[in-house]
């Protein structure tokens, strides 16, 4: 780790490694590989639908048949996993669509598992896409205030997770940030013979303006208030470590930090503190910022995307969820 900064080293050349690109390639300390990437998919009802999300060029709301095609091209590019988000045709105040046996995600899981064998299907477990008010949990009235009720929400999350497992999901990824959800979901899966299904927990998820375009894509903008009562304050690093510790105690198999680029310090600390399998979510806003500059010809998409993904790896991410997964995997091949 130490370089000689003083003394007599006549042959020492600071910083630059002599020799060829080949040698530089051999001693690269961080590597990016398609195996590490996860592609998010937004699934909706209908057939042959590929609706581009306005704020996310290249990202689509897909009907199940189209989602299968997208999943297949991810696999062809070398991507091993997708993460599914559902856009139901109806929303209500109990998020019934989230745990319906024939809900949009449940159907998509079955179809993708059938038509794209070998591809790992991760499911995002949250209620906001299915709630008429767009919050991640049940609302209770407290005088004039409407609050998200942590404890009653847990039952619905467990129900949702179980329905995904029953449909054939390989990994369950709760993203709601309610306290105690990992333990509750773990218990539900275990007592229904799904002991072997891993939980990838959105453990350190910050209340972030970077989620804006996602809420367009998933049609899940909160109708009142914000998510600050359950998502974390972006000022708090120690709290993030506590959240991660709790999720590990509750049985999380993989812990996630989200967003990625603006939270590389958190990623680094989570990986060094716990040494656990760690995921980073390069969120919608990160993607949209790059795309909008690309559209104007202001930056080089490939160079910037790869540099950003590499930075997440350097900071400690084993897995990266990114809307650029297919492109990145193809760039890595060539
Ligand atoms: C659902 C969820 C969100 C994201 C992933 N799961 C949105 C939110 O919390 O508002 C954000 C992903 C992105 O911005 O790409 N809770
Ligand atoms: Zn949510």
mmCIF file of C-alpha atoms and ligand atoms in Angstrom:
data_model
loop_
_atom_site.group_PDB
_atom_site.id
_atom_site.type_symbol
_atom_site.label_atom_id
_atom_site.label_comp_id
_atom_site.label_asym_id
_atom_site.label_seq_id
_atom_site.Cartn_x
_atom_site.Cartn_y
_atom_site.Cartn_z
ATOM 1 C CA UNK A 1 0.000 0.000 0.000
ATOM 2 C CA UNK A 2 2.938 2.349 0.586
ATOM 3 C CA UNK A 3 4.851 4.154 -2.095
ATOM 4 C CA UNK A 4 8.322 5.444 -1.455
ATOM 5 C CA UNK A 5 7.965 9.189 -1.236
ATOM 6 C CA UNK A 6 11.413 9.895 0.177
ATOM 7 C CA UNK A 7 14.852 8.367 -0.115
ATOM 8 C CA UNK A 8 16.895 7.286 -3.049
ATOM 9 C CA UNK A 9 14.925 5.357 -5.628
ATOM 10 C CA UNK A 10 16.618 6.193 -8.895
ATOM 11 C CA UNK A 11 14.372 3.952 -10.975
ATOM 12 C CA UNK A 12 11.130 4.999 -9.379
ATOM 13 C CA UNK A 13 8.590 6.760 -11.532
ATOM 14 C CA UNK A 14 5.682 8.080 -9.592
ATOM 15 C CA UNK A 15 2.068 7.295 -10.545
ATOM 16 C CA UNK A 16 2.430 5.929 -14.019
ATOM 17 C CA UNK A 17 2.970 2.256 -14.648
ATOM 18 C CA UNK A 18 5.532 1.606 -17.359
ATOM 19 C CA UNK A 19 4.674 -0.778 -20.119
ATOM 20 C CA UNK A 20 1.742 -1.661 -22.271
ATOM 21 C CA UNK A 21 -2.017 -1.474 -22.006
ATOM 22 C CA UNK A 22 -1.917 -5.211 -21.488
ATOM 23 C CA UNK A 23 0.065 -4.853 -18.311
ATOM 24 C CA UNK A 24 -2.206 -2.071 -17.107
ATOM 25 C CA UNK A 25 -5.137 -4.347 -17.739
ATOM 26 C CA UNK A 26 -3.523 -7.133 -15.720
ATOM 27 C CA UNK A 27 -3.085 -4.977 -12.627
ATOM 28 C CA UNK A 28 -6.474 -3.270 -12.698
ATOM 29 C CA UNK A 29 -7.782 -3.358 -9.157
ATOM 30 C CA UNK A 30 -11.493 -3.190 -9.867
ATOM 31 C CA UNK A 31 -13.432 -4.990 -12.539
ATOM 32 C CA UNK A 32 -16.881 -4.752 -13.924
ATOM 33 C CA UNK A 33 -18.545 -7.859 -15.330
ATOM 34 C CA UNK A 34 -22.047 -8.511 -16.720
ATOM 35 C CA UNK A 35 -22.521 -11.090 -13.916
ATOM 36 C CA UNK A 36 -22.749 -8.183 -11.474
ATOM 37 C CA UNK A 37 -25.585 -6.330 -13.199
ATOM 38 C CA UNK A 38 -29.341 -6.468 -12.616
ATOM 39 C CA UNK A 39 -31.873 -5.005 -15.065
ATOM 40 C CA UNK A 40 -35.071 -3.408 -13.671
ATOM 41 C CA UNK A 41 -38.272 -4.051 -15.649
ATOM 42 C CA UNK A 42 -41.586 -2.206 -15.355
ATOM 43 C CA UNK A 43 -44.442 -4.543 -16.163
ATOM 44 C CA UNK A 44 -47.997 -3.492 -16.992
ATOM 45 C CA UNK A 45 -51.155 -5.085 -18.343
ATOM 46 C CA UNK A 46 -51.981 -5.442 -22.039
ATOM 47 C CA UNK A 47 -50.232 -6.951 -25.046
ATOM 48 C CA UNK A 48 -47.467 -5.711 -27.335
ATOM 49 C CA UNK A 49 -47.051 -2.594 -25.252
ATOM 50 C CA UNK A 50 -43.729 -0.781 -25.099
ATOM 51 C CA UNK A 51 -44.425 2.666 -23.676
ATOM 52 C CA UNK A 52 -41.279 4.711 -23.274
ATOM 53 C CA UNK A 53 -41.010 6.520 -19.940
ATOM 54 C CA UNK A 54 -40.750 10.164 -20.842
ATOM 55 C CA UNK A 55 -38.067 11.036 -18.323
ATOM 56 C CA UNK A 56 -36.113 7.816 -18.944
ATOM 57 C CA UNK A 57 -35.206 7.398 -22.635
ATOM 58 C CA UNK A 58 -34.601 3.725 -23.393
ATOM 59 C CA UNK A 59 -36.723 2.538 -20.439
ATOM 60 C CA UNK A 60 -40.232 1.230 -21.092
ATOM 61 C CA UNK A 61 -43.427 0.182 -19.392
ATOM 62 C CA UNK A 62 -43.785 -3.296 -20.867
ATOM 63 C CA UNK A 63 -46.673 -5.697 -21.226
ATOM 64 C CA UNK A 64 -45.722 -9.197 -20.110
ATOM 65 C CA UNK A 65 -44.976 -10.474 -23.630
ATOM 66 C CA UNK A 66 -42.617 -7.535 -24.199
ATOM 67 C CA UNK A 67 -41.069 -7.916 -20.737
ATOM 68 C CA UNK A 68 -40.229 -11.500 -21.681
ATOM 69 C CA UNK A 69 -38.460 -10.247 -24.816
ATOM 70 C CA UNK A 70 -36.538 -7.653 -22.855
ATOM 71 C CA UNK A 71 -35.581 -10.271 -20.256
ATOM 72 C CA UNK A 72 -34.380 -12.555 -23.038
ATOM 73 C CA UNK A 73 -32.190 -9.846 -24.547
ATOM 74 C CA UNK A 74 -30.735 -9.149 -21.107
ATOM 75 C CA UNK A 75 -29.851 -12.807 -20.789
ATOM 76 C CA UNK A 76 -28.382 -12.845 -24.282
ATOM 77 C CA UNK A 77 -26.160 -9.909 -23.341
ATOM 78 C CA UNK A 78 -24.885 -11.865 -20.340
ATOM 79 C CA UNK A 79 -27.011 -10.280 -17.594
ATOM 80 C CA UNK A 80 -27.994 -12.889 -15.008
ATOM 81 C CA UNK A 81 -30.923 -11.214 -13.246
ATOM 82 C CA UNK A 82 -33.871 -8.855 -13.600
ATOM 83 C CA UNK A 83 -35.828 -7.057 -10.875
ATOM 84 C CA UNK A 84 -39.554 -6.646 -11.479
ATOM 85 C CA UNK A 85 -41.813 -3.682 -10.706
ATOM 86 C CA UNK A 86 -45.536 -3.836 -11.396
ATOM 87 C CA UNK A 87 -47.974 -1.225 -12.634
ATOM 88 C CA UNK A 88 -51.456 -2.562 -11.855
ATOM 89 C CA UNK A 89 -54.554 -1.529 -13.802
ATOM 90 C CA UNK A 90 -56.341 -0.622 -10.568
ATOM 91 C CA UNK A 91 -55.073 0.884 -7.319
ATOM 92 C CA UNK A 92 -56.805 1.014 -3.936
ATOM 93 C CA UNK A 93 -56.067 1.860 -0.280
ATOM 94 C CA UNK A 94 -55.138 -1.724 0.639
ATOM 95 C CA UNK A 95 -52.799 -2.311 -2.311
ATOM 96 C CA UNK A 96 -54.734 -5.471 -3.234
ATOM 97 C CA UNK A 97 -52.929 -5.723 -6.552
ATOM 98 C CA UNK A 98 -49.631 -6.234 -4.742
ATOM 99 C CA UNK A 99 -50.553 -9.650 -3.330
ATOM 100 C CA UNK A 100 -53.207 -10.819 -5.819
ATOM 101 C CA UNK A 101 -52.552 -14.343 -7.045
ATOM 102 C CA UNK A 102 -52.984 -13.101 -10.606
ATOM 103 C CA UNK A 103 -51.456 -9.696 -10.019
ATOM 104 C CA UNK A 104 -49.288 -8.204 -12.716
ATOM 105 C CA UNK A 105 -45.968 -9.127 -11.086
ATOM 106 C CA UNK A 106 -47.120 -12.635 -10.147
ATOM 107 C CA UNK A 107 -48.082 -13.278 -13.787
ATOM 108 C CA UNK A 108 -44.862 -11.762 -15.086
ATOM 109 C CA UNK A 109 -42.770 -13.967 -12.780
ATOM 110 C CA UNK A 110 -44.468 -17.123 -14.067
ATOM 111 C CA UNK A 111 -44.068 -16.119 -17.702
ATOM 112 C CA UNK A 112 -40.426 -15.062 -17.426
ATOM 113 C CA UNK A 113 -39.483 -18.170 -15.434
ATOM 114 C CA UNK A 114 -41.153 -20.262 -18.133
ATOM 115 C CA UNK A 115 -39.886 -18.477 -21.262
ATOM 116 C CA UNK A 116 -36.431 -17.367 -20.129
ATOM 117 C CA UNK A 117 -35.115 -20.331 -18.165
ATOM 118 C CA UNK A 118 -32.015 -19.719 -16.106
ATOM 119 C CA UNK A 119 -32.620 -16.013 -15.679
ATOM 120 C CA UNK A 120 -32.810 -15.022 -12.008
ATOM 121 C CA UNK A 121 -36.029 -13.196 -11.158
ATOM 122 C CA UNK A 122 -35.831 -10.750 -8.263
ATOM 123 C CA UNK A 123 -39.017 -8.962 -7.199
ATOM 124 C CA UNK A 124 -39.294 -5.561 -5.602
ATOM 125 C CA UNK A 125 -41.695 -5.828 -2.677
ATOM 126 C CA UNK A 126 -43.454 -2.567 -1.943
ATOM 127 C CA UNK A 127 -47.000 -1.276 -1.893
ATOM 128 C CA UNK A 128 -46.652 2.216 -3.375
ATOM 129 C CA UNK A 129 -47.343 1.156 -6.970
ATOM 130 C CA UNK A 130 -50.607 -0.471 -5.822
ATOM 131 C CA UNK A 131 -51.859 2.198 -3.415
ATOM 132 C CA UNK A 132 -54.274 4.846 -4.686
ATOM 133 C CA UNK A 133 -52.405 7.398 -2.525
ATOM 134 C CA UNK A 134 -48.953 6.294 -3.697
ATOM 135 C CA UNK A 135 -47.408 5.696 -0.258
ATOM 136 C CA UNK A 136 -45.432 2.586 0.624
ATOM 137 C CA UNK A 137 -47.701 1.593 3.512
ATOM 138 C CA UNK A 138 -51.202 1.722 4.979
ATOM 139 C CA UNK A 139 -52.390 5.168 6.002
ATOM 140 C CA UNK A 140 -53.884 5.851 9.391
ATOM 141 C CA UNK A 141 -55.519 9.127 10.407
ATOM 142 C CA UNK A 142 -54.086 10.874 13.434
ATOM 143 C CA UNK A 143 -56.318 13.887 14.037
ATOM 144 C CA UNK A 144 -55.857 15.953 10.889
ATOM 145 C CA UNK A 145 -52.674 14.185 9.925
ATOM 146 C CA UNK A 146 -52.397 11.126 7.718
ATOM 147 C CA UNK A 147 -49.533 8.876 8.725
ATOM 148 C CA UNK A 148 -48.036 5.745 7.234
ATOM 149 C CA UNK A 149 -48.661 2.981 9.739
ATOM 150 C CA UNK A 150 -45.568 0.811 10.058
ATOM 151 C CA UNK A 151 -46.883 -2.213 11.913
ATOM 152 C CA UNK A 152 -50.105 -2.897 10.048
ATOM 153 C CA UNK A 153 -48.197 -2.561 6.781
ATOM 154 C CA UNK A 154 -45.904 -5.477 7.687
ATOM 155 C CA UNK A 155 -48.675 -8.053 7.220
ATOM 156 C CA UNK A 156 -49.363 -6.880 3.689
ATOM 157 C CA UNK A 157 -45.683 -6.860 2.810
ATOM 158 C CA UNK A 158 -45.322 -10.441 4.056
ATOM 159 C CA UNK A 159 -48.367 -11.428 2.033
ATOM 160 C CA UNK A 160 -46.908 -9.787 -1.066
ATOM 161 C CA UNK A 161 -43.532 -11.484 -0.601
ATOM 162 C CA UNK A 162 -45.207 -14.869 -0.159
ATOM 163 C CA UNK A 163 -47.283 -14.406 -3.313
ATOM 164 C CA UNK A 164 -44.113 -13.625 -5.268
ATOM 165 C CA UNK A 165 -42.402 -16.727 -3.892
ATOM 166 C CA UNK A 166 -45.429 -18.845 -4.780
ATOM 167 C CA UNK A 167 -45.318 -17.503 -8.334
ATOM 168 C CA UNK A 168 -41.680 -18.585 -8.597
ATOM 169 C CA UNK A 169 -39.566 -15.558 -7.664
ATOM 170 C CA UNK A 170 -35.931 -16.412 -6.926
ATOM 171 C CA UNK A 171 -35.105 -13.461 -4.645
ATOM 172 C CA UNK A 172 -37.352 -11.155 -2.620
ATOM 173 C CA UNK A 173 -36.317 -7.507 -2.381
ATOM 174 C CA UNK A 174 -38.323 -5.392 0.088
ATOM 175 C CA UNK A 175 -37.950 -1.677 -0.672
ATOM 176 C CA UNK A 176 -40.540 -0.075 1.623
ATOM 177 C CA UNK A 177 -38.245 0.765 4.580
ATOM 178 C CA UNK A 178 -40.797 -0.162 7.258
ATOM 179 C CA UNK A 179 -39.144 -1.290 10.506
ATOM 180 C CA UNK A 180 -39.171 -5.031 11.063
ATOM 181 C CA UNK A 181 -40.096 -6.007 7.521
ATOM 182 C CA UNK A 182 -37.146 -8.303 6.898
ATOM 183 C CA UNK A 183 -37.945 -10.371 10.019
ATOM 184 C CA UNK A 184 -41.648 -10.486 9.162
ATOM 185 C CA UNK A 185 -41.042 -11.531 5.566
ATOM 186 C CA UNK A 186 -38.414 -14.091 6.626
ATOM 187 C CA UNK A 187 -40.865 -15.666 9.066
ATOM 188 C CA UNK A 188 -43.629 -15.789 6.455
ATOM 189 C CA UNK A 189 -41.370 -17.398 3.849
ATOM 190 C CA UNK A 190 -39.931 -19.904 6.343
ATOM 191 C CA UNK A 191 -43.313 -21.047 7.593
ATOM 192 C CA UNK A 192 -44.495 -21.620 4.036
ATOM 193 C CA UNK A 193 -41.642 -23.853 2.898
ATOM 194 C CA UNK A 194 -39.662 -21.056 1.249
ATOM 195 C CA UNK A 195 -36.692 -21.286 3.611
ATOM 196 C CA UNK A 196 -34.270 -21.225 0.688
ATOM 197 C CA UNK A 197 -35.464 -17.984 -0.876
ATOM 198 C CA UNK A 198 -33.011 -15.170 -0.144
ATOM 199 C CA UNK A 199 -33.943 -11.649 0.870
ATOM 200 C CA UNK A 200 -32.133 -8.736 -0.734
ATOM 201 C CA UNK A 201 -33.030 -5.862 1.527
ATOM 202 C CA UNK A 202 -33.087 -2.225 0.498
ATOM 203 C CA UNK A 203 -31.373 -1.642 3.837
ATOM 204 C CA UNK A 204 -30.066 1.902 3.488
ATOM 205 C CA UNK A 205 -32.608 3.651 1.324
ATOM 206 C CA UNK A 206 -32.518 7.413 1.462
ATOM 207 C CA UNK A 207 -35.427 9.794 0.885
ATOM 208 C CA UNK A 208 -34.132 11.084 -2.420
ATOM 209 C CA UNK A 209 -34.986 13.443 -5.242
ATOM 210 C CA UNK A 210 -33.200 10.954 -7.501
ATOM 211 C CA UNK A 211 -36.338 8.759 -7.506
ATOM 212 C CA UNK A 212 -38.377 11.329 -9.463
ATOM 213 C CA UNK A 213 -38.302 9.619 -12.869
ATOM 214 C CA UNK A 214 -39.050 6.202 -11.304
ATOM 215 C CA UNK A 215 -42.269 7.560 -9.885
ATOM 216 C CA UNK A 216 -43.216 8.576 -13.437
ATOM 217 C CA UNK A 217 -42.347 5.123 -14.666
ATOM 218 C CA UNK A 218 -44.204 3.288 -11.896
ATOM 219 C CA UNK A 219 -46.982 5.875 -11.621
ATOM 220 C CA UNK A 220 -46.390 6.016 -7.871
ATOM 221 C CA UNK A 221 -46.073 9.706 -6.980
ATOM 222 C CA UNK A 222 -47.356 10.160 -3.391
ATOM 223 C CA UNK A 223 -50.648 12.062 -3.510
ATOM 224 C CA UNK A 224 -49.865 13.914 -0.275
ATOM 225 C CA UNK A 225 -46.821 14.446 1.952
ATOM 226 C CA UNK A 226 -43.509 12.732 1.221
ATOM 227 C CA UNK A 227 -41.666 9.562 2.145
ATOM 228 C CA UNK A 228 -39.448 11.131 4.788
ATOM 229 C CA UNK A 229 -41.157 9.388 7.689
ATOM 230 C CA UNK A 230 -39.942 6.005 6.476
ATOM 231 C CA UNK A 231 -37.022 6.647 4.135
ATOM 232 C CA UNK A 232 -33.737 7.940 5.564
ATOM 233 C CA UNK A 233 -32.436 11.476 5.843
ATOM 234 C CA UNK A 234 -29.614 11.880 3.351
ATOM 235 C CA UNK A 235 -27.537 13.593 6.045
ATOM 236 C CA UNK A 236 -27.231 10.439 8.153
ATOM 237 C CA UNK A 237 -24.433 7.949 7.604
ATOM 238 C CA UNK A 238 -24.368 6.357 11.083
ATOM 239 C CA UNK A 239 -28.082 5.730 10.878
ATOM 240 C CA UNK A 240 -27.565 3.931 7.580
ATOM 241 C CA UNK A 241 -25.105 1.581 9.264
ATOM 242 C CA UNK A 242 -27.608 0.898 12.041
ATOM 243 C CA UNK A 243 -30.333 0.154 9.501
ATOM 244 C CA UNK A 244 -28.042 -2.278 7.704
ATOM 245 C CA UNK A 245 -27.066 -3.977 10.993
ATOM 246 C CA UNK A 246 -30.724 -4.447 11.894
ATOM 247 C CA UNK A 247 -31.610 -5.933 8.517
ATOM 248 C CA UNK A 248 -28.698 -8.373 8.785
ATOM 249 C CA UNK A 249 -29.869 -9.394 12.268
ATOM 250 C CA UNK A 250 -33.367 -9.893 10.912
ATOM 251 C CA UNK A 251 -32.063 -12.252 8.252
ATOM 252 C CA UNK A 252 -31.212 -10.253 5.130
ATOM 253 C CA UNK A 253 -28.928 -12.173 2.786
ATOM 254 C CA UNK A 254 -27.889 -9.181 0.680
ATOM 255 C CA UNK A 255 -27.997 -5.543 1.750
ATOM 256 C CA UNK A 256 -28.553 -2.649 -0.613
ATOM 257 C CA UNK A 257 -27.592 0.997 -0.637
ATOM 258 C CA UNK A 258 -29.770 3.351 -2.672
ATOM 259 C CA UNK A 259 -29.216 5.694 -4.521
ATOM 260 C CA UNK A 260 -25.671 4.804 -5.591
ATOM 261 C CA UNK A 261 -23.512 7.608 -6.958
ATOM 262 C CA UNK A 262 -24.354 10.251 -4.370
ATOM 263 C CA UNK A 263 -23.991 7.663 -1.572
ATOM 264 C CA UNK A 264 -20.684 5.967 -2.388
ATOM 265 C CA UNK A 265 -19.414 6.800 1.101
ATOM 266 C CA UNK A 266 -22.293 4.802 2.577
ATOM 267 C CA UNK A 267 -21.618 1.937 0.194
ATOM 268 C CA UNK A 268 -17.957 1.919 1.170
ATOM 269 C CA UNK A 269 -18.733 1.931 4.876
ATOM 270 C CA UNK A 270 -21.415 -0.739 4.624
ATOM 271 C CA UNK A 271 -19.070 -3.045 2.727
ATOM 272 C CA UNK A 272 -16.122 -2.446 5.060
ATOM 273 C CA UNK A 273 -18.161 -2.656 8.253
ATOM 274 C CA UNK A 274 -20.154 -5.809 7.515
ATOM 275 C CA UNK A 275 -18.384 -7.573 4.639
ATOM 276 C CA UNK A 276 -21.798 -8.737 3.500
ATOM 277 C CA UNK A 277 -22.951 -9.257 -0.079
ATOM 278 C CA UNK A 278 -23.780 -5.677 -0.992
ATOM 279 C CA UNK A 279 -25.875 -4.214 -3.778
ATOM 280 C CA UNK A 280 -26.056 -0.667 -5.097
ATOM 281 C CA UNK A 281 -29.054 0.731 -6.943
ATOM 282 C CA UNK A 282 -28.124 3.229 -9.643
ATOM 283 C CA UNK A 283 -31.534 4.861 -9.555
ATOM 284 C CA UNK A 284 -33.748 6.503 -12.136
ATOM 285 C CA UNK A 285 -32.476 10.050 -11.586
ATOM 286 C CA UNK A 286 -28.883 8.960 -12.047
ATOM 287 C CA UNK A 287 -29.862 7.356 -15.336
ATOM 288 C CA UNK A 288 -31.968 10.310 -16.509
ATOM 289 C CA UNK A 289 -29.217 12.836 -15.802
ATOM 290 C CA UNK A 290 -26.812 10.880 -17.983
ATOM 291 C CA UNK A 291 -29.410 10.403 -20.729
ATOM 292 C CA UNK A 292 -30.372 14.059 -20.889
ATOM 293 C CA UNK A 293 -26.758 15.094 -21.335
ATOM 294 C CA UNK A 294 -26.251 12.347 -23.931
ATOM 295 C CA UNK A 295 -29.226 13.648 -25.904
ATOM 296 C CA UNK A 296 -27.587 17.047 -26.147
ATOM 297 C CA UNK A 297 -24.277 15.546 -27.123
ATOM 298 C CA UNK A 298 -22.646 16.903 -23.995
ATOM 299 C CA UNK A 299 -21.136 13.690 -22.689
ATOM 300 C CA UNK A 300 -20.005 10.286 -23.876
ATOM 301 C CA UNK A 301 -22.649 7.793 -22.718
ATOM 302 C CA UNK A 302 -20.483 4.711 -22.724
ATOM 303 C CA UNK A 303 -17.506 6.307 -20.995
ATOM 304 C CA UNK A 304 -19.614 7.998 -18.338
ATOM 305 C CA UNK A 305 -21.802 4.984 -17.646
ATOM 306 C CA UNK A 306 -18.859 2.633 -17.329
ATOM 307 C CA UNK A 307 -16.917 5.052 -15.127
ATOM 308 C CA UNK A 308 -19.950 5.410 -12.835
ATOM 309 C CA UNK A 309 -20.554 1.669 -12.587
ATOM 310 C CA UNK A 310 -16.874 1.074 -11.911
ATOM 311 C CA UNK A 311 -16.982 3.661 -9.115
ATOM 312 C CA UNK A 312 -19.805 1.722 -7.459
ATOM 313 C CA UNK A 313 -17.749 -1.460 -7.696
ATOM 314 C CA UNK A 314 -14.696 0.325 -6.265
ATOM 315 C CA UNK A 315 -16.776 1.580 -3.357
ATOM 316 C CA UNK A 316 -17.845 -1.962 -2.496
ATOM 317 C CA UNK A 317 -20.845 -3.032 -4.572
ATOM 318 C CA UNK A 318 -20.946 -6.706 -5.506
ATOM 319 C CA UNK A 319 -24.191 -6.256 -7.417
ATOM 320 C CA UNK A 320 -25.389 -3.184 -9.311
ATOM 321 C CA UNK A 321 -28.994 -2.602 -10.298
ATOM 322 C CA UNK A 322 -28.899 -0.372 -13.352
ATOM 323 C CA UNK A 323 -31.206 0.690 -16.192
ATOM 324 C CA UNK A 324 -28.106 0.481 -18.413
ATOM 325 C CA UNK A 325 -27.536 -3.225 -17.681
ATOM 326 C CA UNK A 326 -28.033 -4.473 -21.253
ATOM 327 C CA UNK A 327 -25.949 -1.723 -22.825
ATOM 328 C CA UNK A 328 -23.192 -2.104 -20.258
ATOM 329 C CA UNK A 329 -23.087 -5.873 -20.661
ATOM 330 C CA UNK A 330 -22.773 -5.469 -24.428
ATOM 331 C CA UNK A 331 -20.029 -2.839 -24.085
ATOM 332 C CA UNK A 332 -18.150 -5.192 -21.774
ATOM 333 C CA UNK A 333 -18.312 -7.936 -24.387
ATOM 334 C CA UNK A 334 -16.752 -5.848 -27.139
HETATM 335 C C1 LIG B 1 -40.542 1.585 -4.304
HETATM 336 C C2 LIG B 1 -39.270 1.883 -5.020
HETATM 337 C C3 LIG B 1 -38.770 3.122 -5.460
HETATM 338 C C4 LIG B 1 -37.590 2.859 -6.133
HETATM 339 C C5 LIG B 1 -37.377 1.476 -6.065
HETATM 340 N N1 LIG B 1 -38.418 0.899 -5.350
HETATM 341 C C6 LIG B 1 -39.356 4.476 -5.402
HETATM 342 C C7 LIG B 1 -39.537 5.212 -4.159
HETATM 343 O O1 LIG B 1 -39.185 4.781 -3.051
HETATM 344 O O2 LIG B 1 -40.098 6.297 -4.276
HETATM 345 C C8 LIG B 1 -36.724 3.872 -6.819
HETATM 346 C C9 LIG B 1 -35.944 3.360 -7.972
HETATM 347 C C10 LIG B 1 -35.431 4.405 -8.896
HETATM 348 O O3 LIG B 1 -35.551 5.618 -8.678
HETATM 349 O O4 LIG B 1 -34.866 3.992 -9.918
HETATM 350 N N2 LIG B 1 -40.575 1.971 -2.982
HETATM 351 ZN ZN1 LIG B 2 -42.706 2.054 -2.139
#
